[in-house]
C-alpha positions as a Python dict, from the first residue, in 0.01 Angstrom:
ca = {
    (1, 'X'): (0, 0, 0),
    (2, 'X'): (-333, -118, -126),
    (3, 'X'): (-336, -306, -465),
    (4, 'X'): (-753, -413, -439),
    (5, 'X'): (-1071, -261, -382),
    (6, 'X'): (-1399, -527, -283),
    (7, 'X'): (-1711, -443, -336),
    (8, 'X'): (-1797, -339, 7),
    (9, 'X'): (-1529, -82, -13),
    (10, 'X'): (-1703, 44, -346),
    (11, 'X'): (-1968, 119, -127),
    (12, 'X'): (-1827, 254, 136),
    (13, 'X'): (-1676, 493, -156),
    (14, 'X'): (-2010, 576, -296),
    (15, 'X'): (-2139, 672, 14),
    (16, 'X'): (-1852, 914, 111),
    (17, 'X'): (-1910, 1045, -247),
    (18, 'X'): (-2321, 1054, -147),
    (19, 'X'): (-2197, 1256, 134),
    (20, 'X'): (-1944, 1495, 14),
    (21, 'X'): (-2215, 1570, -255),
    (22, 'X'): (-2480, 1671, -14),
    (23, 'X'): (-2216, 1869, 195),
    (24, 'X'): (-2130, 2082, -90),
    (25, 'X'): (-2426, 2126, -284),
    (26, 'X'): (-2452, 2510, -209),
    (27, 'X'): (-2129, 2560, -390),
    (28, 'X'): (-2182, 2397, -663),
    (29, 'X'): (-2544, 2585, -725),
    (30, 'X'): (-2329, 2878, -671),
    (31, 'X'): (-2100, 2773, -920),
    (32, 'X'): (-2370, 2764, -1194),
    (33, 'X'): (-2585, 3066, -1094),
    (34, 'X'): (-2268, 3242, -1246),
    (35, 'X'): (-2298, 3065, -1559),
    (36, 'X'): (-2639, 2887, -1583),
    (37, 'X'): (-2927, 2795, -1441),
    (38, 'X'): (-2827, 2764, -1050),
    (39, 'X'): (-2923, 2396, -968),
    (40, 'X'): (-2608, 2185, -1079),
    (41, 'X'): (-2564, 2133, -686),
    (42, 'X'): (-2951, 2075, -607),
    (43, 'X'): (-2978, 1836, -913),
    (44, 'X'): (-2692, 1649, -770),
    (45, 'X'): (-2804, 1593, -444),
    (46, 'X'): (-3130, 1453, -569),
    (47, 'X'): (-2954, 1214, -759),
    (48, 'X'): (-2675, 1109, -544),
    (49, 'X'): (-2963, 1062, -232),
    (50, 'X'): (-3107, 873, -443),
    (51, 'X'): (-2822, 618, -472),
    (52, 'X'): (-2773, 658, -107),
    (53, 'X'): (-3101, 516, -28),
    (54, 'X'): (-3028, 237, -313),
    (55, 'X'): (-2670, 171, -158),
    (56, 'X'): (-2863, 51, 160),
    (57, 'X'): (-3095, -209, 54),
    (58, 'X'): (-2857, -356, -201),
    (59, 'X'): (-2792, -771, -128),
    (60, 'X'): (-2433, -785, -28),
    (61, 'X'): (-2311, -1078, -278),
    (62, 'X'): (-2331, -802, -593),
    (63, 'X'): (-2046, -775, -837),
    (64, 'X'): (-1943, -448, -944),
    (65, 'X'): (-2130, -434, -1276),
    (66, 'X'): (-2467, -505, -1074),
    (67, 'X'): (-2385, -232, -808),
    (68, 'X'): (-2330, 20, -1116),
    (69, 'X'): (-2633, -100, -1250),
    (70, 'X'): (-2868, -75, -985),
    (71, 'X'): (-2731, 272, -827),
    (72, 'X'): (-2706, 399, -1225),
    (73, 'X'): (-3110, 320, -1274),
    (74, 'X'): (-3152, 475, -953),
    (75, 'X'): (-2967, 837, -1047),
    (76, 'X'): (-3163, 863, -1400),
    (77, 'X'): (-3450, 766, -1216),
    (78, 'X'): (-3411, 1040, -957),
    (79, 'X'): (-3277, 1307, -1181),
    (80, 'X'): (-3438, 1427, -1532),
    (81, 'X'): (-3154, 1672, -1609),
    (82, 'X'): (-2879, 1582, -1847),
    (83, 'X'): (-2635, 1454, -1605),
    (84, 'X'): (-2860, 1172, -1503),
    (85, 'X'): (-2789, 1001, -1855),
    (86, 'X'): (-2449, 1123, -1870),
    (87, 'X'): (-2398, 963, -1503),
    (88, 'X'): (-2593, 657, -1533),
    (89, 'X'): (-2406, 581, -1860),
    (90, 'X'): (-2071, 632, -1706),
    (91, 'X'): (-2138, 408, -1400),
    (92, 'X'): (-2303, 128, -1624),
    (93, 'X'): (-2019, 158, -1856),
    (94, 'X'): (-1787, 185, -1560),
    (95, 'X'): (-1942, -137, -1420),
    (96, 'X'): (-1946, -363, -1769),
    (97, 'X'): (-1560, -287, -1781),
    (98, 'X'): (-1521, -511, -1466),
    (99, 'X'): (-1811, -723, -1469),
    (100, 'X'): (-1830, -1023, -1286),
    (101, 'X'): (-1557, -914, -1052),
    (102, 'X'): (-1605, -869, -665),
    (103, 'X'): (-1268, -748, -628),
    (104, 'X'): (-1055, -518, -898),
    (105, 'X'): (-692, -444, -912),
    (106, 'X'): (-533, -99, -1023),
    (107, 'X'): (-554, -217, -1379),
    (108, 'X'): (-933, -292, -1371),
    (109, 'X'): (-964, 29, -1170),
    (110, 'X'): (-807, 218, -1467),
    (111, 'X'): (-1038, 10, -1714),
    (112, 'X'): (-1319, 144, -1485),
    (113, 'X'): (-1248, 520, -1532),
    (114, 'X'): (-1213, 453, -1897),
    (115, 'X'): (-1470, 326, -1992),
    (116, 'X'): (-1681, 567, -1742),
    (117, 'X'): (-1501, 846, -1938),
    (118, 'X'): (-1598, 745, -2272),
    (119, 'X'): (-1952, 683, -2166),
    (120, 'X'): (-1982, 1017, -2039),
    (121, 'X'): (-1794, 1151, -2372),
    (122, 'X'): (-2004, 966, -2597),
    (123, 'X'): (-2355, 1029, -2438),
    (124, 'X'): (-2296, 1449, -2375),
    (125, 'X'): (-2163, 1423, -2770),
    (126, 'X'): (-1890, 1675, -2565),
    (127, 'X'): (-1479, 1699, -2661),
    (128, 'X'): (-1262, 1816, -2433),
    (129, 'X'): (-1205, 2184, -2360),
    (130, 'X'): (-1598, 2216, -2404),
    (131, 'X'): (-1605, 2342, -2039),
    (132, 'X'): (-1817, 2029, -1912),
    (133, 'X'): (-1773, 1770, -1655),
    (134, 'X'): (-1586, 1591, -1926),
    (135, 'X'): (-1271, 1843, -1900),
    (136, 'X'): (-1213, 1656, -1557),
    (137, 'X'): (-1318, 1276, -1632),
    (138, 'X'): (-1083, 1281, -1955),
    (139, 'X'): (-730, 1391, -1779),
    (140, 'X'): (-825, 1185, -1472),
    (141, 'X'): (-896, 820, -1671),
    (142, 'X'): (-587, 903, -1839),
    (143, 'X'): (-432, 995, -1518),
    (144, 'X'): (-487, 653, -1373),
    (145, 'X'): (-472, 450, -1704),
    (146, 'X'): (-48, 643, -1703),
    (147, 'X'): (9, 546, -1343),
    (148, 'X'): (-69, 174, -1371),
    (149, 'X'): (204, 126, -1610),
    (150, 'X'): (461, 230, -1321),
    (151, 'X'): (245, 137, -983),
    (152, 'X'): (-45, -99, -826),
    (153, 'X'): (-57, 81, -495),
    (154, 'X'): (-379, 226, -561),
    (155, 'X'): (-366, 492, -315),
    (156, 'X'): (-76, 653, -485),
    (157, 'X'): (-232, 622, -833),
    (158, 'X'): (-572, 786, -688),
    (159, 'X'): (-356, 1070, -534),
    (160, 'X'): (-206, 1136, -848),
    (161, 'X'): (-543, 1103, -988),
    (162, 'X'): (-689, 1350, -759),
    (163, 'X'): (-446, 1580, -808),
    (164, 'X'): (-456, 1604, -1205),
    (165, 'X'): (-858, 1649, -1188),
    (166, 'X'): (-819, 1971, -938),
    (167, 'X'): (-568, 2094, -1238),
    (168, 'X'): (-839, 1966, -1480),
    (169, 'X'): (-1103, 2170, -1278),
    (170, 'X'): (-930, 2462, -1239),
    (171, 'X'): (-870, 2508, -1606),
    (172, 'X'): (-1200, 2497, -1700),
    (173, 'X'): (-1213, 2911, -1523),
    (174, 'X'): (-1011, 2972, -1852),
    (175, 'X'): (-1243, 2784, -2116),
    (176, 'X'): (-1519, 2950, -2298),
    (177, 'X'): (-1848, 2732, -2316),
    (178, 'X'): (-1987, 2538, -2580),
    (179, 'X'): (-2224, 2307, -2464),
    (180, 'X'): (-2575, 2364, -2273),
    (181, 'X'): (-2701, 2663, -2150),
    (182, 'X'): (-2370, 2860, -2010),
    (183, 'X'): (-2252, 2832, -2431),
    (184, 'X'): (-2524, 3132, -2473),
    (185, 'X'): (-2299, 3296, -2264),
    (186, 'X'): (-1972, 3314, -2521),
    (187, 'X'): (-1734, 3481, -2381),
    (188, 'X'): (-1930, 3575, -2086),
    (189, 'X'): (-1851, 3195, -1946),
    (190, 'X'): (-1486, 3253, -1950),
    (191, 'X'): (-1377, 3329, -1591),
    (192, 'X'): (-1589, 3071, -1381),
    (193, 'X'): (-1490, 2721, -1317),
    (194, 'X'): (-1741, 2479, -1474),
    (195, 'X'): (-2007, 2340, -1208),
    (196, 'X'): (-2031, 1996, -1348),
    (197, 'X'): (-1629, 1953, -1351),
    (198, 'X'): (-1618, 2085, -969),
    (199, 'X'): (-1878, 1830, -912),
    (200, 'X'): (-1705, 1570, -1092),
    (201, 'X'): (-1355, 1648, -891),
    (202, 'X'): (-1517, 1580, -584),
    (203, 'X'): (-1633, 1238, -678),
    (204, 'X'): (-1302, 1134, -772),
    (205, 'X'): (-1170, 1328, -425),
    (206, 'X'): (-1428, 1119, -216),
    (207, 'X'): (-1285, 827, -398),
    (208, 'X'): (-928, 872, -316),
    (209, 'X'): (-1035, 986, 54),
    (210, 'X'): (-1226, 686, 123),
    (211, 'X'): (-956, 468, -42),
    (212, 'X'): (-680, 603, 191),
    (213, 'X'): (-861, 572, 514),
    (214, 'X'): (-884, 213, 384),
    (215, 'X'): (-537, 147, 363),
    (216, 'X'): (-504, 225, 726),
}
């Protein structure tokens, strides 16, 4: 059972994500030749190397707040696309949710995802079943923000977690677009899982990964 998360484990998450990112960037370029412009996965990497290279000459004495606010400067800075703003606004709101803290509970964790969610909501001006990386954030926060009320372990609540945003992704294969480029498509779009929601799923499957070897 694991009922905290420090900041050093944040980073230790962030760099698995980094990681898992760079690992699977082909994919999710493949994912979006089918329904946009091809470089969802190369657009990632940039901006998730980017926070790599931040992650490593952060101080160490950093609450969460100032971790999401130096790695989220770091990913708009890298990446011009729309999911720089939409990902630097979800880590800074992510971050003001717990500020102050160096280590968070399940409860703050849930307040965390929240907040990142609505960020990300707010920002893309998306709603849910839009086929965006919002389709996976929105089910996930609420995911965690449901299994608080009955746990604190926090690996079981980010298993659950990971679990209902692969069911989030998948569903997206049966959405028709309506936001960027793929909503040109119409009903062309229908068919392919979103890129941005496969790339969002992974984050919060890096998370869970990392946060279970921890528990060891």
């Amino acid at each position: 059972m694991k009922k905290t998360i420090n900041t050093k484990e944040f980073i230790q998450m962030l760099n698995k994500v980094c990681d898992d990112i760079e690992a699977n960037k082909d994919y999710f370029s493949e994912l979006d030749r089918a329904i946009g412009d091809g470089d969802h996965g190369v657009t990632m990497s940039i901006g998730w190397n980017a926070i790599k290279s931040k992650l490593n000459s952060l101080p160490t004495d950093l609450s969460f707040d100032k971790i999401c606010m130096q790695i989220a400067s770091s990913f708009l800075s890298a990446v011009g696309a729309s999911a720089g703003p939409l990902y630097a606004t979800a880590l800074m709101r992510g971050g003001a949710a717990i500020k102050d803290k160096m280590e968070i509970n399940a409860k703050e964790l849930s307040l965390f995802f929240n907040a990142a969610a609505k960020g990300i909501q707010e920002r893309g001006k998306a709603e849910l079943g839009d086929k965006t990386m919002l389709d996976v954030w929105i089910p996930s926060a609420k995911k965690i923000e449901e299994a608080v009320i009955n746990s604190d372990d926090i690996v079981e609540i980010m298993e659950l977690t990971t679990t209902e945003s692969e069911i989030a992704m998948k569903a997206t294969k049966d959405m028709r677009s309506k936001k960027g480029r793929s909503s040109k498509l119409g009903e062309r779009s229908i068919g392919f899982i979103d890129p941005g929601a496969a790339s969002s799923q992974m984050i919060i499957k890096s998370f869970y990964e990392t946060i279970k070897t921890l528990d060891n």
